[in-house]
Coordinates of C-alpha atoms in Angstrom, one line a residue:
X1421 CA -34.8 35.0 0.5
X1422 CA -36.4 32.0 2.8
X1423 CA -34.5 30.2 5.0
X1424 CA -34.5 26.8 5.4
X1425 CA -36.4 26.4 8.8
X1426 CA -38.8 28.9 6.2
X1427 CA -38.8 26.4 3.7
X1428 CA -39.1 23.8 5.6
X1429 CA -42.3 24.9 7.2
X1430 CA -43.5 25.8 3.5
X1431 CA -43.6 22.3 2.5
X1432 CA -44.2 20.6 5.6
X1433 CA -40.8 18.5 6.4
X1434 CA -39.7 18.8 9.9
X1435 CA -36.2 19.5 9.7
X1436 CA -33.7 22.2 7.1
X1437 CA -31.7 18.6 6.9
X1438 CA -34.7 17.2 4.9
X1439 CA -35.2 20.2 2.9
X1440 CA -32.0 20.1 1.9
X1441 CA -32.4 16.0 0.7
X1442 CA -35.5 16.7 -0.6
X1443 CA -35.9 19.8 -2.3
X1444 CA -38.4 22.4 -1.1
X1445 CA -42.1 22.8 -3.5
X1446 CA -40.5 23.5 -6.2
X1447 CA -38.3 20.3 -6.3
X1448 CA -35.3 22.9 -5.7
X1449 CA -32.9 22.5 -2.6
X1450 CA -32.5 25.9 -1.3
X1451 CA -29.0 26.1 -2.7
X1452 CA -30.6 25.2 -6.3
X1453 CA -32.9 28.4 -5.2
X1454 CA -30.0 31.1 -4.1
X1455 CA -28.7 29.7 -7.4
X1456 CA -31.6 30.4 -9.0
X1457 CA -32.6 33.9 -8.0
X1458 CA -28.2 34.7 -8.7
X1459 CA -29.0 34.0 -12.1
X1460 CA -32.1 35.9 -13.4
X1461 CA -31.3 39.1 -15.4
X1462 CA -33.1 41.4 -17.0
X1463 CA -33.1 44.3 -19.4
X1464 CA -33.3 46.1 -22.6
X1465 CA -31.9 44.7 -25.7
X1466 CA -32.3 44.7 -29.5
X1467 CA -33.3 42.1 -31.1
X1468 CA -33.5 42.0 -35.0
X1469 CA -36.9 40.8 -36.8
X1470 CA -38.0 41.0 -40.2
X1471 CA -37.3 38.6 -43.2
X1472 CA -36.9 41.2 -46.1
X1473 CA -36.2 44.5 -44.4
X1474 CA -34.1 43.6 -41.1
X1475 CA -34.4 45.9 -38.7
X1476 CA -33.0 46.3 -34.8
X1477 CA -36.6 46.7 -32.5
X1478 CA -35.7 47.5 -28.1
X1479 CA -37.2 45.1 -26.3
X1480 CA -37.7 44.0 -22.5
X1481 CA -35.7 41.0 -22.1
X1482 CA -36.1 38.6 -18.8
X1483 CA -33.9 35.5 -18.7
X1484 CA -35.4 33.0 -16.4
X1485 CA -33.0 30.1 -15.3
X1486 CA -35.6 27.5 -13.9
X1487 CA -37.6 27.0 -17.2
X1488 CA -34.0 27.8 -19.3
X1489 CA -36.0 31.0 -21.0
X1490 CA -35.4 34.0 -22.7
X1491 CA -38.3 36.0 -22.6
X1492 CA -39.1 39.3 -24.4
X1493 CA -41.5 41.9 -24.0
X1494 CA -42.8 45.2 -26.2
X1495 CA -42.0 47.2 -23.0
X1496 CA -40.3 47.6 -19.4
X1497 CA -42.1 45.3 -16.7
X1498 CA -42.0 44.9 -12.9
X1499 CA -42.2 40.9 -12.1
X1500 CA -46.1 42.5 -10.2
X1501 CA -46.9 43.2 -13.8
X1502 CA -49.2 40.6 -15.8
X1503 CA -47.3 39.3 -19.1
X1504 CA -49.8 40.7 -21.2
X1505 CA -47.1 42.2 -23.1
X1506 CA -45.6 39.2 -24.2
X1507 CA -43.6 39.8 -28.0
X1508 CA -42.0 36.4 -27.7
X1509 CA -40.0 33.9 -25.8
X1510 CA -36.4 31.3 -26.8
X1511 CA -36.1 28.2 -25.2
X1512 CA -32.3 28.2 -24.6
X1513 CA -32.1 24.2 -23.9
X1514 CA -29.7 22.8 -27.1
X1515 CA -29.2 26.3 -28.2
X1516 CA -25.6 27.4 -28.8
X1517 CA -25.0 30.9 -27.9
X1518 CA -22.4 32.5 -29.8
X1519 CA -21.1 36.3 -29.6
X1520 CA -17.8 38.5 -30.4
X1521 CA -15.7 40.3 -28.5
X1522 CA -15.0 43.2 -31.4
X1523 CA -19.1 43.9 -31.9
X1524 CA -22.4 44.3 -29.3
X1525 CA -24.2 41.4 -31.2
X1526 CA -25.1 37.9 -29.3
X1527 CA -26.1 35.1 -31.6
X1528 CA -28.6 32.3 -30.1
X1529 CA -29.1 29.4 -32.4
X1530 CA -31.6 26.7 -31.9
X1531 CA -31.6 23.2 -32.2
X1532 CA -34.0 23.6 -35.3
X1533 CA -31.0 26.1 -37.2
X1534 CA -33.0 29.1 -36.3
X1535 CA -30.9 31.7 -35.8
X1536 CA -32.0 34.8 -33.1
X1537 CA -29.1 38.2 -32.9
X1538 CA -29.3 39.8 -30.2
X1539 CA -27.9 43.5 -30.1
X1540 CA -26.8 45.4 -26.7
X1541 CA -26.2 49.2 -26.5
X1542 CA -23.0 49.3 -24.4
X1543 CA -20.4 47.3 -24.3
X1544 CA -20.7 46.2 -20.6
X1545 CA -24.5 45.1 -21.3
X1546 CA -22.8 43.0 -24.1
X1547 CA -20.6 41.2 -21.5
X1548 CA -23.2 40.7 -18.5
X1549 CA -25.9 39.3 -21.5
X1550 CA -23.3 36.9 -22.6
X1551 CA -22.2 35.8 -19.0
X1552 CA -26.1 35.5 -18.1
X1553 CA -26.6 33.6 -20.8
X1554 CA -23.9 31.2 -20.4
X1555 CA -24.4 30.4 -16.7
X1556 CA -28.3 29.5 -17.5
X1557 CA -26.9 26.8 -20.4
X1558 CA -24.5 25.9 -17.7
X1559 CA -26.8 25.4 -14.9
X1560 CA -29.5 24.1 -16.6
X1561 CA -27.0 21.2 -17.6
X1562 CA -26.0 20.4 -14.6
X1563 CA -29.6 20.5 -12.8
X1564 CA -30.7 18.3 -15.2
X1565 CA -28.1 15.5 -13.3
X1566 CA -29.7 16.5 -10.0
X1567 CA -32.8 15.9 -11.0
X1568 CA -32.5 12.7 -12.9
X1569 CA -30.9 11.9 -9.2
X1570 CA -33.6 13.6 -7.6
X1571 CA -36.6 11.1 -9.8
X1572 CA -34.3 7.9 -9.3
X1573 CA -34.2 8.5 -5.3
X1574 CA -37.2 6.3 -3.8
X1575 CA -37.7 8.5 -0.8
X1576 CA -38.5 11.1 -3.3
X1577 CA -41.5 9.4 -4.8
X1578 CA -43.8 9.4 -1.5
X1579 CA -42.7 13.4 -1.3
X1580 CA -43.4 14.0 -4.9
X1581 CA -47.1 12.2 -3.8
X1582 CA -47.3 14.5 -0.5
X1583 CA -46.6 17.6 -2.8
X1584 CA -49.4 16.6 -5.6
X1585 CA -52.1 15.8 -2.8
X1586 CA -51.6 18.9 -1.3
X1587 CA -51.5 21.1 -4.9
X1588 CA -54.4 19.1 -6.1
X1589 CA -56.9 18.6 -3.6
X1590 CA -59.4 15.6 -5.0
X1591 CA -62.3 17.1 -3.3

């Protein structure tokens, strides 16, 4: 994990103090990025396809808390590994995430009614799943406050225009 002095240096602000106003390059302050990096999860799960015949397939899932994402994958991967074996992916913002105690099933439905069950093997995976999944809804809601803050604050315009000249050089 980077420091702040680490950080700091990454995005060229002289001081942690500043990193921690302004949000290192990827518009997270590092507590956003502890956050962050506390929240990922990944793992094997079922997940049931098919319109006639349903059916229970494994898959790789990886829940990814900055873009509010649950991808899955036809098999295991290291984060090294190219997503070339990309099944599908849910975009979790609006979705309500619904599950029982009594069974190993996780329902995700989206804002269009699209409904998305989700099957663990053990009981404990069932709990951790759920508890992931609920913390990303949870963060992602309250990050999007910060970073209507974050756009409003006029000291943050002349850094978003530091960070775009130096990601997209014009020569």
């Amino acid at each position: 994990m980077a420091t702040d002095s680490e950080v700091a240096k990454d995005v060229k602000i002289s001081s942690p103090n500043e990193v921690q106003k302004k949000g290192n390059s990827k518009g997270l302050t590092s507590e956003m990025a502890v956050a962050v990096e506390s929240l990922k999860k990944q793992g094997f799960l079922k997940k049931r396809t098919g319109r006639l015949f349903k059916k229970f397939v494994p898959y790789w899932f990886e829940l990814d808390p900055i873009t509010d994402t649950l991808l899955y994958y036809l098999s295991q991967r290291t984060s090294s590994d190219p997503p070339s074996n990309l099944a599908g992916h849910l975009r979790l913002e609006g979705c309500k995430i619904e599950s029982k105690d009594s069974d190993l099933r996780i329902l995700i439905r989206t804002k269009r009614g699209k409904s998305h069950v989700l099957l663990a093997n053990e009981k404990q995976d069932h709990q951790d799943w759920k508890m992931a999944l609920s913390e990303v809804r949870n963060f992602a809601k309250s990050t999007q406050d910060v970073i209507a803050e974050f756009k409003q604050d006029d000291s943050t315009e002349e850094f978003s225009r530091f960070l775009m000249r130096d990601s997209f050089p014009l020569s």
